[in-house]
Amino acid sequence: MGLLKVWKGYRNTVHRNCLATGDQSEGLPYWRNHLFAATLVYVLPFSLFALIPSLYVSWHQELYVLMAVNVTGVAVLVLISLLPGLSVYIRKIVYCAIIYAISVTLLYYLGSYGPGLLYLFAAVTFVLLILDTAYGIAAVLFNLFICILFGVAIYFDWGPGLITYEYDLESWIAVSTNLLLLCFLTVVLLPILFNGLQTTLKRTDQLRLDLEASNKELEQFATVASHDLKEPLRMIRSFVGLLEKNYGSKLDEKGKKYIYYASDGAARMSRLVDDLLEFSRIGRLYNELETVDIERLLDEVRQFHVGTITETNAELRWDSMPKVTGVSISLKLLFQNLIANSLKYRSEERPPVIDIIAVEDDHYWRFSVWDNGIGIEEKYFDQIFQIFKRLHSQETYSGSGIGLAVCKKIVEQHGGRIWVESYPGNGSAFHFTLSKQV
Ligand code: ADP
């Protein structure tokens, strides 16, 4: 437990030091820092382990400079990982310098037995991954410089290093050109992947911005259109009202009926405009994901319908309900609409009984709202989810035909689907799923 805490503390410190203040929206630069931080997090403990055998071997073979370079390398690694206040760029440069220092020392003292050449290759890869791709070419040129330097050392038989005994100039050229070729290939090929990813990221970002702008425009349009539509409606209603008030006594029954139809039509139109506006807003204005307690939400919905429930003697039942991840206000609207329909399309022969059931699956929650109402014929099962699709006249059941379209939109925005099961004359069940990973 204590060890885990130390590990977490160490990891957080390294991340804090290496991630600067960036966030993912920066794209590649952020991920380069992230990769650098992750590399340090793992390299440091591993290099501590690797240090012990390397010190042992160096001591036995009296390679004291190699020992010193190794110890200094690890010490500097500790500093750039844990020391606050250094810029990320400096940390990266120092890190690459450590790799180069180790690779040159290994080449010098261990020759082809040591991993010196491998470290030179690793240096190029790290430079490409954690710094900019432009530094890659510089790294290859630096490797070339080191190889030439060793070639000169071999040729003139400098120093006590094993490499000078092991190679003649020709074999060194053969070995080092292979390394340089590999480094060069990496420098050419890896940026193709990076640039491709960067382009895709930029394009996605642009698409997101375009979408946000067009959503904003649509929202503005909907608000303006609804305001402009409702203004003449308000006028019609108020003048029809005045007509009734001032001339009502002069009108016969037929005239009064016409006035009633006109004001009722205007009122419905105004409701329709409100509903449409609400429909266009779902998923755009209210999109904060949170943990939603469905049991509490259902209590609120029951409270919302308390008038009709009492009036119709309805029974609304559920067992324990889960907590789900979703947009609270949208989920409330979803249950509100389904329960409103179950109450509205009730049978005249019995009081409404509405059962709400939740079943858990691996990836989603499945909810069902069962009622004992009038039911729906199978041929309408798909149509009822379309906007403005209604199966009854305004006189029999009032409504705008938007309720189920709203439900469908909400469910789909929660990564689920909605469907109906119904037995005409006996009742219906509206089933829907909500994804656990919205
Ligand atoms: P509205 O209720 O305003 O007409 P909805 O989109 O909510 O609009 O419903 C579409 C149609 O589906 C309704 O006109 C009704 O015929 C049918 N319907 C919806 N819910 C039920 C239900 N619980 N029982 C029977 N019919 C239903």
JSON list of N, CA and C in Angstrom, two decimals, residues 339 372 412 420:
[
{"chain": "A", "resi": 339, "resn": "ILE", "atom": "N", "xyz": [-44.49, 8.73, -19.60]},
{"chain": "A", "resi": 339, "resn": "ILE", "atom": "CA", "xyz": [-45.52, 8.57, -18.58]},
{"chain": "A", "resi": 339, "resn": "ILE", "atom": "C", "xyz": [-46.75, 9.42, -18.93]},
{"chain": "A", "resi": 372, "resn": "ASN", "atom": "N", "xyz": [-51.48, -0.02, -19.27]},
{"chain": "A", "resi": 372, "resn": "ASN", "atom": "CA", "xyz": [-52.64, -0.86, -19.60]},
{"chain": "A", "resi": 372, "resn": "ASN", "atom": "C", "xyz": [-53.66, -0.03, -20.38]},
{"chain": "A", "resi": 412, "resn": "GLU", "atom": "N", "xyz": [-31.16, 8.21, -28.35]},
{"chain": "A", "resi": 412, "resn": "GLU", "atom": "CA", "xyz": [-30.04, 8.04, -29.28]},
{"chain": "A", "resi": 412, "resn": "GLU", "atom": "C", "xyz": [-28.83, 8.86, -28.84]},
{"chain": "A", "resi": 420, "resn": "VAL", "atom": "N", "xyz": [-41.22, -0.02, -29.41]},
{"chain": "A", "resi": 420, "resn": "VAL", "atom": "CA", "xyz": [-42.49, -0.22, -28.70]},
{"chain": "A", "resi": 420, "resn": "VAL", "atom": "C", "xyz": [-42.99, -1.65, -28.89]}
]
